[in-house]
XYZ file of N, CA and C in Angstrom:
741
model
N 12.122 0.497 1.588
C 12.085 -0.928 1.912
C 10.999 -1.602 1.088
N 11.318 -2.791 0.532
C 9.863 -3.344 -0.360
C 9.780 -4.546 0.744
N 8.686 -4.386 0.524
C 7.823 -5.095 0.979
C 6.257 -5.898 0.725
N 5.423 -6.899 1.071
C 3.874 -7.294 0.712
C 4.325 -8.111 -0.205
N 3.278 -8.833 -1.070
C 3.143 -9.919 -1.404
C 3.614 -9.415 -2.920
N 3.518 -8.973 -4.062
C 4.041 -7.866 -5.029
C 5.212 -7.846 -4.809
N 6.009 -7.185 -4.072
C 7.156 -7.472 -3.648
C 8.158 -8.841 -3.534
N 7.434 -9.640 -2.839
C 8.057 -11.154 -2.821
C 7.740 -11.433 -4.149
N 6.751 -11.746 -4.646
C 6.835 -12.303 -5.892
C 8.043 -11.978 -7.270
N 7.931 -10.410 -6.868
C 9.442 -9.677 -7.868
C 10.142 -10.085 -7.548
N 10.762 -10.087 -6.023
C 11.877 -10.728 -5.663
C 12.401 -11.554 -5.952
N 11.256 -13.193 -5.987
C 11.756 -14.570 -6.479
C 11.725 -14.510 -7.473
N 11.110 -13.594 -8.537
C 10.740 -13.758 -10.182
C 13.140 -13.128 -10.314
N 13.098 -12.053 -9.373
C 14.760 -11.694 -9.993
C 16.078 -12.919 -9.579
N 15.581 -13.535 -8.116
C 16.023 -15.027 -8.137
C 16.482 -15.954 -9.254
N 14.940 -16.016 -10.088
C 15.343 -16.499 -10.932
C 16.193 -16.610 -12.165
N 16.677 -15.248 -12.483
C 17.678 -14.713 -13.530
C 19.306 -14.773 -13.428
N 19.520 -14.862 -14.156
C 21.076 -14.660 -14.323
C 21.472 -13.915 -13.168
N 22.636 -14.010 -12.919
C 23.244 -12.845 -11.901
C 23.640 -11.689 -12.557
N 23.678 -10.991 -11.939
C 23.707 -9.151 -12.175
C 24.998 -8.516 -11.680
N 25.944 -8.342 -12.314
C 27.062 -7.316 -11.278
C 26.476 -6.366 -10.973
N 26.618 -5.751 -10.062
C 25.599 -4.406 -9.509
C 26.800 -3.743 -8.845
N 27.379 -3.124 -8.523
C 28.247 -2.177 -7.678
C 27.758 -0.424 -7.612
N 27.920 0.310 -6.745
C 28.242 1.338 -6.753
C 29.258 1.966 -7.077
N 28.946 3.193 -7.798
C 29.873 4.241 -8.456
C 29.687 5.586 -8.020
N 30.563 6.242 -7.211
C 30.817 7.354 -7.002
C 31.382 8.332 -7.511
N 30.741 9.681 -7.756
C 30.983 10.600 -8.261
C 31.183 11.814 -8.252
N 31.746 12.574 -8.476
C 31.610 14.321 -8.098
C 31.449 15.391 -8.871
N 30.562 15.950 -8.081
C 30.594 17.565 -9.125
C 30.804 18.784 -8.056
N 31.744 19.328 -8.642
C 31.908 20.838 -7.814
C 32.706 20.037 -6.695
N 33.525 19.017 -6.621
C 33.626 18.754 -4.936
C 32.436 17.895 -4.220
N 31.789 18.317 -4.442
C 30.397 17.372 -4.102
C 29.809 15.743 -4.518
N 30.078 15.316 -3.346
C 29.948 13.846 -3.189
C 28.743 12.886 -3.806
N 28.996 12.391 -5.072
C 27.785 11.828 -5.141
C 27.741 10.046 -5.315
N 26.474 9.144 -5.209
C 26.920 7.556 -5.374
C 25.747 6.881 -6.537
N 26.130 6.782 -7.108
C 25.086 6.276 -8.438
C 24.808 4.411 -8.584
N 24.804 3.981 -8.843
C 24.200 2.528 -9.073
C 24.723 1.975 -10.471
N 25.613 1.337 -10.685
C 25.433 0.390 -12.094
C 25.268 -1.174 -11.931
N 24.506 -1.529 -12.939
C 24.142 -2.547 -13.140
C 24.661 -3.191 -14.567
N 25.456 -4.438 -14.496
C 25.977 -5.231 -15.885
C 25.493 -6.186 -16.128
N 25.166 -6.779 -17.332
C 24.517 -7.770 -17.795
C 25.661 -9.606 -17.486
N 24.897 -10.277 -17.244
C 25.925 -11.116 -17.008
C 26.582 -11.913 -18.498
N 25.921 -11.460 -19.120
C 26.371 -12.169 -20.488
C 26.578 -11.151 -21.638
N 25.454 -10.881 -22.615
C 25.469 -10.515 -24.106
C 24.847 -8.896 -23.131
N 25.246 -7.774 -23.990
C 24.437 -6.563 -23.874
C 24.078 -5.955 -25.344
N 22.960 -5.424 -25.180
C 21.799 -4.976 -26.249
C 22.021 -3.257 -26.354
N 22.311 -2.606 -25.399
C 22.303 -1.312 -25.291
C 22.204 -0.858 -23.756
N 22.122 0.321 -23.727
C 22.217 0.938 -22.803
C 20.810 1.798 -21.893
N 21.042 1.998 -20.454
C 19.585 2.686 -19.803
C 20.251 3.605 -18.869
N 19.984 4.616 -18.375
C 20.020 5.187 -17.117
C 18.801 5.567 -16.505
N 18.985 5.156 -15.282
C 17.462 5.526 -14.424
C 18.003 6.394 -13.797
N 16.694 7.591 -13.313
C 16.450 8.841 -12.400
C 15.373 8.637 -11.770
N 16.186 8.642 -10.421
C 14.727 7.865 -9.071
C 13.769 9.428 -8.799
N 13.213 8.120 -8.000
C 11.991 9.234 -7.103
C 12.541 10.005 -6.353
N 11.289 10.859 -5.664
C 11.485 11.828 -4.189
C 12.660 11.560 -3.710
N 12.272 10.168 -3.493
C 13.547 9.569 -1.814
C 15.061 9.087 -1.902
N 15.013 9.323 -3.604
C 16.380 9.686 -3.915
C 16.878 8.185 -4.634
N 17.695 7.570 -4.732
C 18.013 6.238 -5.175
C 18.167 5.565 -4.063
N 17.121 4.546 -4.156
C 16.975 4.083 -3.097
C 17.293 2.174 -3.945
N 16.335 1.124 -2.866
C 16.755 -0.391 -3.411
C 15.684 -0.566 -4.473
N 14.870 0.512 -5.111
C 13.926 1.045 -5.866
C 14.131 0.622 -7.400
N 14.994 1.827 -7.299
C 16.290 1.505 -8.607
C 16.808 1.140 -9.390
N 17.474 0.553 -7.832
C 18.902 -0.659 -7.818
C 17.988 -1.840 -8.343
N 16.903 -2.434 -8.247
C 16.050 -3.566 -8.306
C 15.401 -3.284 -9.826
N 15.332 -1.991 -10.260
C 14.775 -2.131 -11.847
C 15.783 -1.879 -12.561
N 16.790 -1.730 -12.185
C 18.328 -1.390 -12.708
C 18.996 -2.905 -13.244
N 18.685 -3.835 -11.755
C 19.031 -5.162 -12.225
C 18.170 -5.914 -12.992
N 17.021 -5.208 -13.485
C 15.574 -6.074 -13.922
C 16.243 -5.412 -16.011
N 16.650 -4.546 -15.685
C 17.037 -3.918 -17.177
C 18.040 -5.113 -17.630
N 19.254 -4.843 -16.516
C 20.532 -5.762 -16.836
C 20.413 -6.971 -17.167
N 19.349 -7.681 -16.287
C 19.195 -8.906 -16.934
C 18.153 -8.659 -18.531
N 18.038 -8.236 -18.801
C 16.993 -8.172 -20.157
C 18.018 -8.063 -20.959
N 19.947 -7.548 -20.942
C 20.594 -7.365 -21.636
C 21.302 -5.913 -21.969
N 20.594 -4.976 -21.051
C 20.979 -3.745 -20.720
C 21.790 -3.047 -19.470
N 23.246 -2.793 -19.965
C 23.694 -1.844 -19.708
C 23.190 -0.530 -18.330
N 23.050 -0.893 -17.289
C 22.153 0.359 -16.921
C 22.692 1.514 -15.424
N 22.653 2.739 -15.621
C 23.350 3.185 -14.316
C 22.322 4.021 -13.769
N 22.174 4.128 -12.442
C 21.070 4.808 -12.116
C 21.920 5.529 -11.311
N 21.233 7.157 -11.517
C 22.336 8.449 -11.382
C 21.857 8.788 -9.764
N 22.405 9.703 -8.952
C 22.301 10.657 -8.319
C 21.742 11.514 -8.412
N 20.550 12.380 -7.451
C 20.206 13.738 -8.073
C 20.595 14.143 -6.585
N 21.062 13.991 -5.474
C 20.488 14.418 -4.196
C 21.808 14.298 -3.310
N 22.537 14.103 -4.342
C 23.986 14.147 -3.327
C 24.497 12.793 -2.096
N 25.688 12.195 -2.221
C 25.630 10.604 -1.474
C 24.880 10.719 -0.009
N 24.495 9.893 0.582
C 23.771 9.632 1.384
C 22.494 10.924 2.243
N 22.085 11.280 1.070
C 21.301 11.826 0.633
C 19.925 11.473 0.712
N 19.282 10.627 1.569
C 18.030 9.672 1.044
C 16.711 10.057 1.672
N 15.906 11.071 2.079
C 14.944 11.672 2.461
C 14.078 10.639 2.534
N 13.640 10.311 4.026
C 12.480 9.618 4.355
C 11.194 9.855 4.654
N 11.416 11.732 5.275
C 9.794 12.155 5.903
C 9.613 13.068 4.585
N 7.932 13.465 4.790
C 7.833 13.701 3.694
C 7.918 15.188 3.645
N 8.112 16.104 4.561
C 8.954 17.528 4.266
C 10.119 17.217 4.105
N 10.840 16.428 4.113
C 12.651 16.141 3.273
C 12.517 16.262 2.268
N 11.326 14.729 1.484
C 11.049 14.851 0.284
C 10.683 15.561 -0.748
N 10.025 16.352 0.256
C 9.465 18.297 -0.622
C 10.722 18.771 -0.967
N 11.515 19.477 0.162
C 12.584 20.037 0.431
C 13.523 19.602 -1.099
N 13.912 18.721 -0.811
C 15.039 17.995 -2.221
C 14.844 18.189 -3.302
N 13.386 17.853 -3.723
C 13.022 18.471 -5.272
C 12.348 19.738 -5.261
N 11.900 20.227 -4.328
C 11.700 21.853 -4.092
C 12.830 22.622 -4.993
N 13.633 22.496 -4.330
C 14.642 23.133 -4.539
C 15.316 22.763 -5.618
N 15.152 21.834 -6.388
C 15.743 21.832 -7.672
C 14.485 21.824 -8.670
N 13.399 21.654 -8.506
C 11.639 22.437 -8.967
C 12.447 23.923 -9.369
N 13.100 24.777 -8.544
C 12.943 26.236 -8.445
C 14.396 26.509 -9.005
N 15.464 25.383 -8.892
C 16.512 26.068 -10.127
C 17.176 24.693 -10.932
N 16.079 25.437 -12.205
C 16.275 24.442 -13.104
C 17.712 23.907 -13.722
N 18.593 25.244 -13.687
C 20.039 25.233 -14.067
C 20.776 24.725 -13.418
N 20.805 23.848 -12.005
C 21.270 23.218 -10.838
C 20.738 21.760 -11.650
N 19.527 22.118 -11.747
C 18.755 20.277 -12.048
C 19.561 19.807 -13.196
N 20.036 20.727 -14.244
C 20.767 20.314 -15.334
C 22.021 19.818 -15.495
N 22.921 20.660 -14.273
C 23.924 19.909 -13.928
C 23.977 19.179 -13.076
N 23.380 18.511 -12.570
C 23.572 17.433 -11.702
C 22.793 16.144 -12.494
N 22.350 16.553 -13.782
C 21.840 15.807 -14.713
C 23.144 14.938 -15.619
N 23.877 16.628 -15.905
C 25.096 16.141 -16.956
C 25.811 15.099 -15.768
N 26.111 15.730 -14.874
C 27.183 15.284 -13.833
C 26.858 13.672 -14.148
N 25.832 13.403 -13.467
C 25.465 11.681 -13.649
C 25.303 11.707 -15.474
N 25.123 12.183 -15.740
C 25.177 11.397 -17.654
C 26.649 11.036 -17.748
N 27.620 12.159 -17.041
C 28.956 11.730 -17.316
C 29.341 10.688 -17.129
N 28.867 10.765 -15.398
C 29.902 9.567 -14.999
C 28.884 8.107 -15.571
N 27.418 7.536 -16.250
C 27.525 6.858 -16.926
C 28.258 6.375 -18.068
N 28.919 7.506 -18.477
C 29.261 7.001 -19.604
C 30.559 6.759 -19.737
N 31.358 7.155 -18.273
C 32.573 6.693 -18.030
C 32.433 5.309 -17.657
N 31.351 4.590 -17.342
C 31.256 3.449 -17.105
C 30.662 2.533 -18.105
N 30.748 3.384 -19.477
C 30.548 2.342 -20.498
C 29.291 2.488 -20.772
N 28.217 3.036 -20.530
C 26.875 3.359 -20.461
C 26.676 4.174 -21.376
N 26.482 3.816 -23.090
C 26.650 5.493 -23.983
C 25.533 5.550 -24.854
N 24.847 6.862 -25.374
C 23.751 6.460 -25.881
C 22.058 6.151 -25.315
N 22.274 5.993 -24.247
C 21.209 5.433 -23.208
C 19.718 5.954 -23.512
N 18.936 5.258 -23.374
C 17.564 5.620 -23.275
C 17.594 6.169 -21.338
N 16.980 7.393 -21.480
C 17.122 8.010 -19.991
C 15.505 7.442 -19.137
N 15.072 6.733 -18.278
C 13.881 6.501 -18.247
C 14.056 7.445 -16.051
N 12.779 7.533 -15.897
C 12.678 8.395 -14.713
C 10.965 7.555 -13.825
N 11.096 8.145 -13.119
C 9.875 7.722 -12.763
C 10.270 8.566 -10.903
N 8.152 9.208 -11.400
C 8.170 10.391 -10.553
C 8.709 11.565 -10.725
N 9.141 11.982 -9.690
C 10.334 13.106 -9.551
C 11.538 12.722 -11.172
N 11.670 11.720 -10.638
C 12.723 11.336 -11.796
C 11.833 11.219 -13.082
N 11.076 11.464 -13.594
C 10.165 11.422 -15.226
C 10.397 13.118 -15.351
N 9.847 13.713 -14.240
C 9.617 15.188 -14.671
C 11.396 15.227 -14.894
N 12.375 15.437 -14.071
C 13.747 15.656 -14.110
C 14.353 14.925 -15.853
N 13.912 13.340 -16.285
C 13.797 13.391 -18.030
C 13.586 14.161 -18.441
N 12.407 14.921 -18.721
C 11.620 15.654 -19.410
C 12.254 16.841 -20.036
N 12.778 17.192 -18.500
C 13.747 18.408 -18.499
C 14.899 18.447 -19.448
N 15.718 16.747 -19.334
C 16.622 15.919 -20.288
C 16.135 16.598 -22.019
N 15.075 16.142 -21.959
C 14.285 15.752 -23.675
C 14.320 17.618 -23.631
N 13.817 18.600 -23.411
C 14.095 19.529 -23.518
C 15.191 20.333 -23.532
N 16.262 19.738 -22.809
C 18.003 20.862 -22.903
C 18.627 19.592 -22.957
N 18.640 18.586 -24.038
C 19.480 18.220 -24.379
C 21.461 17.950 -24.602
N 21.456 19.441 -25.215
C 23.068 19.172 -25.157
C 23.460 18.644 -25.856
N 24.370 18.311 -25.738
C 25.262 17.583 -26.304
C 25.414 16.106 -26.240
N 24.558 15.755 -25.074
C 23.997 14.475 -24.608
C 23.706 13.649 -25.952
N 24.541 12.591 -26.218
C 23.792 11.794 -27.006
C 22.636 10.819 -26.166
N 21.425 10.625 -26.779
C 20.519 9.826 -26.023
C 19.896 9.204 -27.038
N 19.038 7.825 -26.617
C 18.657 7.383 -27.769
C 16.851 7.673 -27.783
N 16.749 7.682 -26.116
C 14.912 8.161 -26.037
C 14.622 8.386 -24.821
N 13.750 8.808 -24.459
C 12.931 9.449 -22.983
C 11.785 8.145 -22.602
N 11.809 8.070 -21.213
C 10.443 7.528 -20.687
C 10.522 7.961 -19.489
N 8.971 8.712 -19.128
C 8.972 8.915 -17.897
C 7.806 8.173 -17.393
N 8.079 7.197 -16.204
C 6.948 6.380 -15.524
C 6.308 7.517 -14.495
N 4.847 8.256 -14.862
C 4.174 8.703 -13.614
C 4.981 9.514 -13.000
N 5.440 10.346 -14.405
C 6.588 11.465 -14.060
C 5.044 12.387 -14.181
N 6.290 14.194 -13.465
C 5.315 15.445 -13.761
C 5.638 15.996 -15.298
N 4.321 16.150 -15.816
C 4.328 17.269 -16.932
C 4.303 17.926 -17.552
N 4.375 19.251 -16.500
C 4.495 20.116 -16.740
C 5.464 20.912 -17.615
N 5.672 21.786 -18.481
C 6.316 22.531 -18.655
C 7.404 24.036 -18.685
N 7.954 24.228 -17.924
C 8.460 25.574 -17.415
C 8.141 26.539 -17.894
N 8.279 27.995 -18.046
C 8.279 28.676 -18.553
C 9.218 29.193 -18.962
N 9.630 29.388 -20.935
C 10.687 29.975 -21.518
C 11.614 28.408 -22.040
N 10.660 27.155 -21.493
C 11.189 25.830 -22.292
C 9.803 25.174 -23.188
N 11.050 24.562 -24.238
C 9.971 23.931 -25.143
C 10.864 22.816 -25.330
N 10.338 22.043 -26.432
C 10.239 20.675 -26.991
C 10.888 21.116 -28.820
N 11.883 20.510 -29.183
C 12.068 20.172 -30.334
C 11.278 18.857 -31.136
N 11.186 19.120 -32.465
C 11.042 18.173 -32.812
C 12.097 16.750 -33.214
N 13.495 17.403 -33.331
C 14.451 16.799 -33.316
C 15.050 15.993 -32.279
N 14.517 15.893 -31.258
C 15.008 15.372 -30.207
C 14.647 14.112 -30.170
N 15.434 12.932 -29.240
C 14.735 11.466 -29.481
C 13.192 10.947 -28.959
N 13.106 10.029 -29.576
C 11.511 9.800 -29.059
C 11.264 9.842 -27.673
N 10.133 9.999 -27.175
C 9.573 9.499 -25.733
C 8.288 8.744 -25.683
N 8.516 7.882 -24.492
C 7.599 7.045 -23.780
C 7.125 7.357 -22.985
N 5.531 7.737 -22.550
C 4.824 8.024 -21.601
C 4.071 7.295 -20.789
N 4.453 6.608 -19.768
C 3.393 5.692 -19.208
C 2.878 6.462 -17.592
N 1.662 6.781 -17.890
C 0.460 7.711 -17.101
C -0.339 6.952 -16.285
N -0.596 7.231 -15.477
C -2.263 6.450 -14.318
C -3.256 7.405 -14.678
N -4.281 6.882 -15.361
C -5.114 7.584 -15.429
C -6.031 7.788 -14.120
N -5.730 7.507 -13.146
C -6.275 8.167 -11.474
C -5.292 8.723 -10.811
N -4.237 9.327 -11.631
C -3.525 10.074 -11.096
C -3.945 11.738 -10.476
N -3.960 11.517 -9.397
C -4.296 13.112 -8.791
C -3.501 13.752 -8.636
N -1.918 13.306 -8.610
C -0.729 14.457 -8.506
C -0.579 14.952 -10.025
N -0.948 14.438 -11.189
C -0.709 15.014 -12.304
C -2.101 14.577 -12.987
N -3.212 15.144 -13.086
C -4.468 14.591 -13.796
C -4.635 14.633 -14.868
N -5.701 14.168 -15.414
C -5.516 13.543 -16.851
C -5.593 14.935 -17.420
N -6.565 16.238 -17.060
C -6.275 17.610 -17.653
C -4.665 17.936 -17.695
N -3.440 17.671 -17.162
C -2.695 18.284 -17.129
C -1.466 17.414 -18.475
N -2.205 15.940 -18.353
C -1.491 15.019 -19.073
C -1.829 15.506 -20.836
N -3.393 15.910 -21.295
C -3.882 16.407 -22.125
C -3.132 17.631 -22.680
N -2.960 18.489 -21.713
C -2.194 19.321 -22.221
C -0.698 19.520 -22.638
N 0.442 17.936 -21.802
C 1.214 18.022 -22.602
C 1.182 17.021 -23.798
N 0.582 16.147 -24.056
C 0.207 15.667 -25.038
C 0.030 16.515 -26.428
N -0.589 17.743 -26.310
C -0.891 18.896 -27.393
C 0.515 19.069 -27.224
N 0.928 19.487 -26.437
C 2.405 20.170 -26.347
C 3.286 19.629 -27.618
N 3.343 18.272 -26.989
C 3.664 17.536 -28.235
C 3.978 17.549 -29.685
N 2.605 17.614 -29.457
C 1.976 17.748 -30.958
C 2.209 18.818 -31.876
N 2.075 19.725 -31.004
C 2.818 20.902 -31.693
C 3.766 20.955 -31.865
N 4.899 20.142 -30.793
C 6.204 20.897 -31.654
C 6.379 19.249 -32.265
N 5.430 18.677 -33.090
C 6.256 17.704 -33.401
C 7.004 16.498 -33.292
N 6.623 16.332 -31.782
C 7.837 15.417 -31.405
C 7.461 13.722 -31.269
N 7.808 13.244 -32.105
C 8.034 11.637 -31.447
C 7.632 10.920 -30.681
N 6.696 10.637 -29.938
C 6.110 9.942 -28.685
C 5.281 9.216 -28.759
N 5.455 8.107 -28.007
C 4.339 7.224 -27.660
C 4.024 7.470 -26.277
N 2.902 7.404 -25.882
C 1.786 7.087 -24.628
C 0.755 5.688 -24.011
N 0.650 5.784 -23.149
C 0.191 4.807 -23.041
C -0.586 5.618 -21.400
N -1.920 5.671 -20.958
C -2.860 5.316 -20.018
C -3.251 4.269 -19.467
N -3.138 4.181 -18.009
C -3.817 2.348 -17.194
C -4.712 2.949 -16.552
N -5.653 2.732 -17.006
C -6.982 2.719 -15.856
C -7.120 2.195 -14.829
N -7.435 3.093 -13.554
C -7.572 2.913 -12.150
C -5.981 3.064 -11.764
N -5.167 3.567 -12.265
C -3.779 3.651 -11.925
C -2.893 4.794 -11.495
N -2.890 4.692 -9.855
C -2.741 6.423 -9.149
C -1.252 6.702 -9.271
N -0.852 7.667 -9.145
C 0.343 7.966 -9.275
C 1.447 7.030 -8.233
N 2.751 6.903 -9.151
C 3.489 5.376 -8.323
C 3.037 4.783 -8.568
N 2.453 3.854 -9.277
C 1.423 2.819 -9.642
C 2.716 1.803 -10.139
N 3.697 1.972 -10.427
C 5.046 1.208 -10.450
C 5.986 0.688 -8.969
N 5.784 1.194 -8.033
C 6.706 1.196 -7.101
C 6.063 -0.300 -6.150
N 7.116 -1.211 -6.232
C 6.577 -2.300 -5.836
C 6.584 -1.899 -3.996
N 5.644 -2.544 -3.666
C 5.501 -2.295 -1.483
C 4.621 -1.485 -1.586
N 4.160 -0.474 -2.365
C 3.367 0.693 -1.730
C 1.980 0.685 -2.019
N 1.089 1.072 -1.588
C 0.118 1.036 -1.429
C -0.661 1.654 -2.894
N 0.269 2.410 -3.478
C -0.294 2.615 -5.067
C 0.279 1.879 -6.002
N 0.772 0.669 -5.341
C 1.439 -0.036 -6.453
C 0.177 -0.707 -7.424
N 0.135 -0.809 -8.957
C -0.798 -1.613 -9.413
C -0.217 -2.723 -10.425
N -0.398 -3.975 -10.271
C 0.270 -5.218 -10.714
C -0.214 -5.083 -12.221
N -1.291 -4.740 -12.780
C -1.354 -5.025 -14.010
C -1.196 -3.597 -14.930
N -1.163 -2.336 -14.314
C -0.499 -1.401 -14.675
C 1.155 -1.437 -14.993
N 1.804 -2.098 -14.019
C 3.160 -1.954 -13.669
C 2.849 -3.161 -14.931
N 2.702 -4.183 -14.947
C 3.274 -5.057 -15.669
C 3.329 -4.370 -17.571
N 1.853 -4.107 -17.704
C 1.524 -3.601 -18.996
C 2.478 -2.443 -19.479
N 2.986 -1.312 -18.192
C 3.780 -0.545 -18.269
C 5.425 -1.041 -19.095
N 5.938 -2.067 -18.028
C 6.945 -2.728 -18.676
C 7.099 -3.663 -19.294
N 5.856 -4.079 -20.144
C 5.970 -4.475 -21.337
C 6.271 -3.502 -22.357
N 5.871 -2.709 -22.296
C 5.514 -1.268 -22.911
C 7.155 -0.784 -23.282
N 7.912 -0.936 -22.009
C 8.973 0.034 -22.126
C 9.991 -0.645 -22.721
N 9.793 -2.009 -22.735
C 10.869 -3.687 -22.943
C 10.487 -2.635 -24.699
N 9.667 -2.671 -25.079
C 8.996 -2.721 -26.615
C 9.730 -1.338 -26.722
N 9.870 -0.423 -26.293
C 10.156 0.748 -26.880
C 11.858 0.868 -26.617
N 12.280 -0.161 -25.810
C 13.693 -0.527 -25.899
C 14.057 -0.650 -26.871
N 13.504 -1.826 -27.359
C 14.169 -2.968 -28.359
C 13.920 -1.706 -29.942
N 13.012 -1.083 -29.844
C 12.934 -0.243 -31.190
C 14.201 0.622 -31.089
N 14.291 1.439 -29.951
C 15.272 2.413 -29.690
C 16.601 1.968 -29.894
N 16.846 0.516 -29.356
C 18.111 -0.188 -29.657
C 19.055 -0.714 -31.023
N 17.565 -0.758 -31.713
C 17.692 -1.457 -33.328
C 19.174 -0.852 -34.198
């Protein structure tokens, strides 16, 4: 639920825009029920996005930066990881859901393709994959087993970054965008340092970006780690690494 003063203000700032077709799209893998989010531009489109939510699954989170893309001129579907009505509120659910796809990565991958598919049955091709949280680390994973996936770039907002063991990083793969809180205690700046080298070593493409005083979620409008001039600087950041990716 959003909510606080941050909240209203986004709200009337999306008021003000064009209208957005937004519908839900349902999907399946294995039999298994899933409901994804697209968002259409009401006029001209520039390219394409797919978002990968947080913990609590796709929530009005999303759906609300999904329509914040669409109106900018993008194309955007925000996938499923958690199966339809699926939406974990306490916070052992929230463990539970990405626990378990934390521990099999080969599950996380197809339920990755599954939603890449059905974007792109909806016209969604090419996409810059952006994540945030749960959903940055679950990119990451993207930018590493690739596929066959055409993509055009990675961003993970105050995603995890860690690396598995027995995965790496090409240098061939498309660029990525990193936008970090540097008061992040679920992923600290030691752990951010080290994939940064990661990087570097194999080569790869990336931009970064650090906000000072900015705790993890520092994007999620209502919450108590939300930060207004992080979040904003953030998506300026990502508008900019659009428009390159789109060219």
């Amino acid at each position: 639920m959003i909510k606080g003063t941050h909240a209203l203000i986004a709200l009337l700032a999306l008021c003000s825009l064009p209208a957005v077709a937004g519908k839900q799209i349902d999907y399946q893998l294995d039999g298994e029920a899933f409901s994804g989010y697209l968002a259409i531009p009401a006029s001209f489109e520039k390219g394409s996005v797919v978002i990968i939510h947080d913990w609590d699954g796709l929530t009005d989170y999303e759906r609300q930066r999904a329509d914040m893309l669409a109106n900018l001129g993008y194309r955007t579907f925000a996938l499923d990881m958690f199966g339809a009505g699926n939406r974990p509120t306490s916070l052992e659910a929230k463990k539970a859901a990405t626990g378990s796809l934390y521990e099999d990565r080969v599950r996380m991958r197809e339920l990755i393709e599954a939603g890449m598919s059905a974007a792109q049955s909806q016209g969604v091709t090419q996409p810059v994959v952006a994540g945030y949280c749960f959903g940055g680390t679950v990119t990451l994973e993207l930018a590493r087993n690739p596929g066959n996936m055409p993509v055009s770039g990675y961003a993970s907002f105050h995603g995890g970054l860690g690396t598995p063991d027995g995965q790496g990083y090409s240098e061939d793969i498309a660029p990525l965008f990193i936008a970090h809180g540097g008061a992040d205690k679920a992923v600290p700046m030691a752990d951010f340092a080290t994939f940064i080298q990661t990087l570097e070593q194999a080569g790869v493409d990336y931009w970064s970006q650090v906000y000072g005083g900015a705790p993890h979620a520092f994007t999620v409008f209502g919450s108590e780690r939300y930060r207004e001039k992080a979040d904003k600087k953030s998506w300026q950041a990502f508008k900019t690494f659009l428009t390159d990716r789109m060219e």
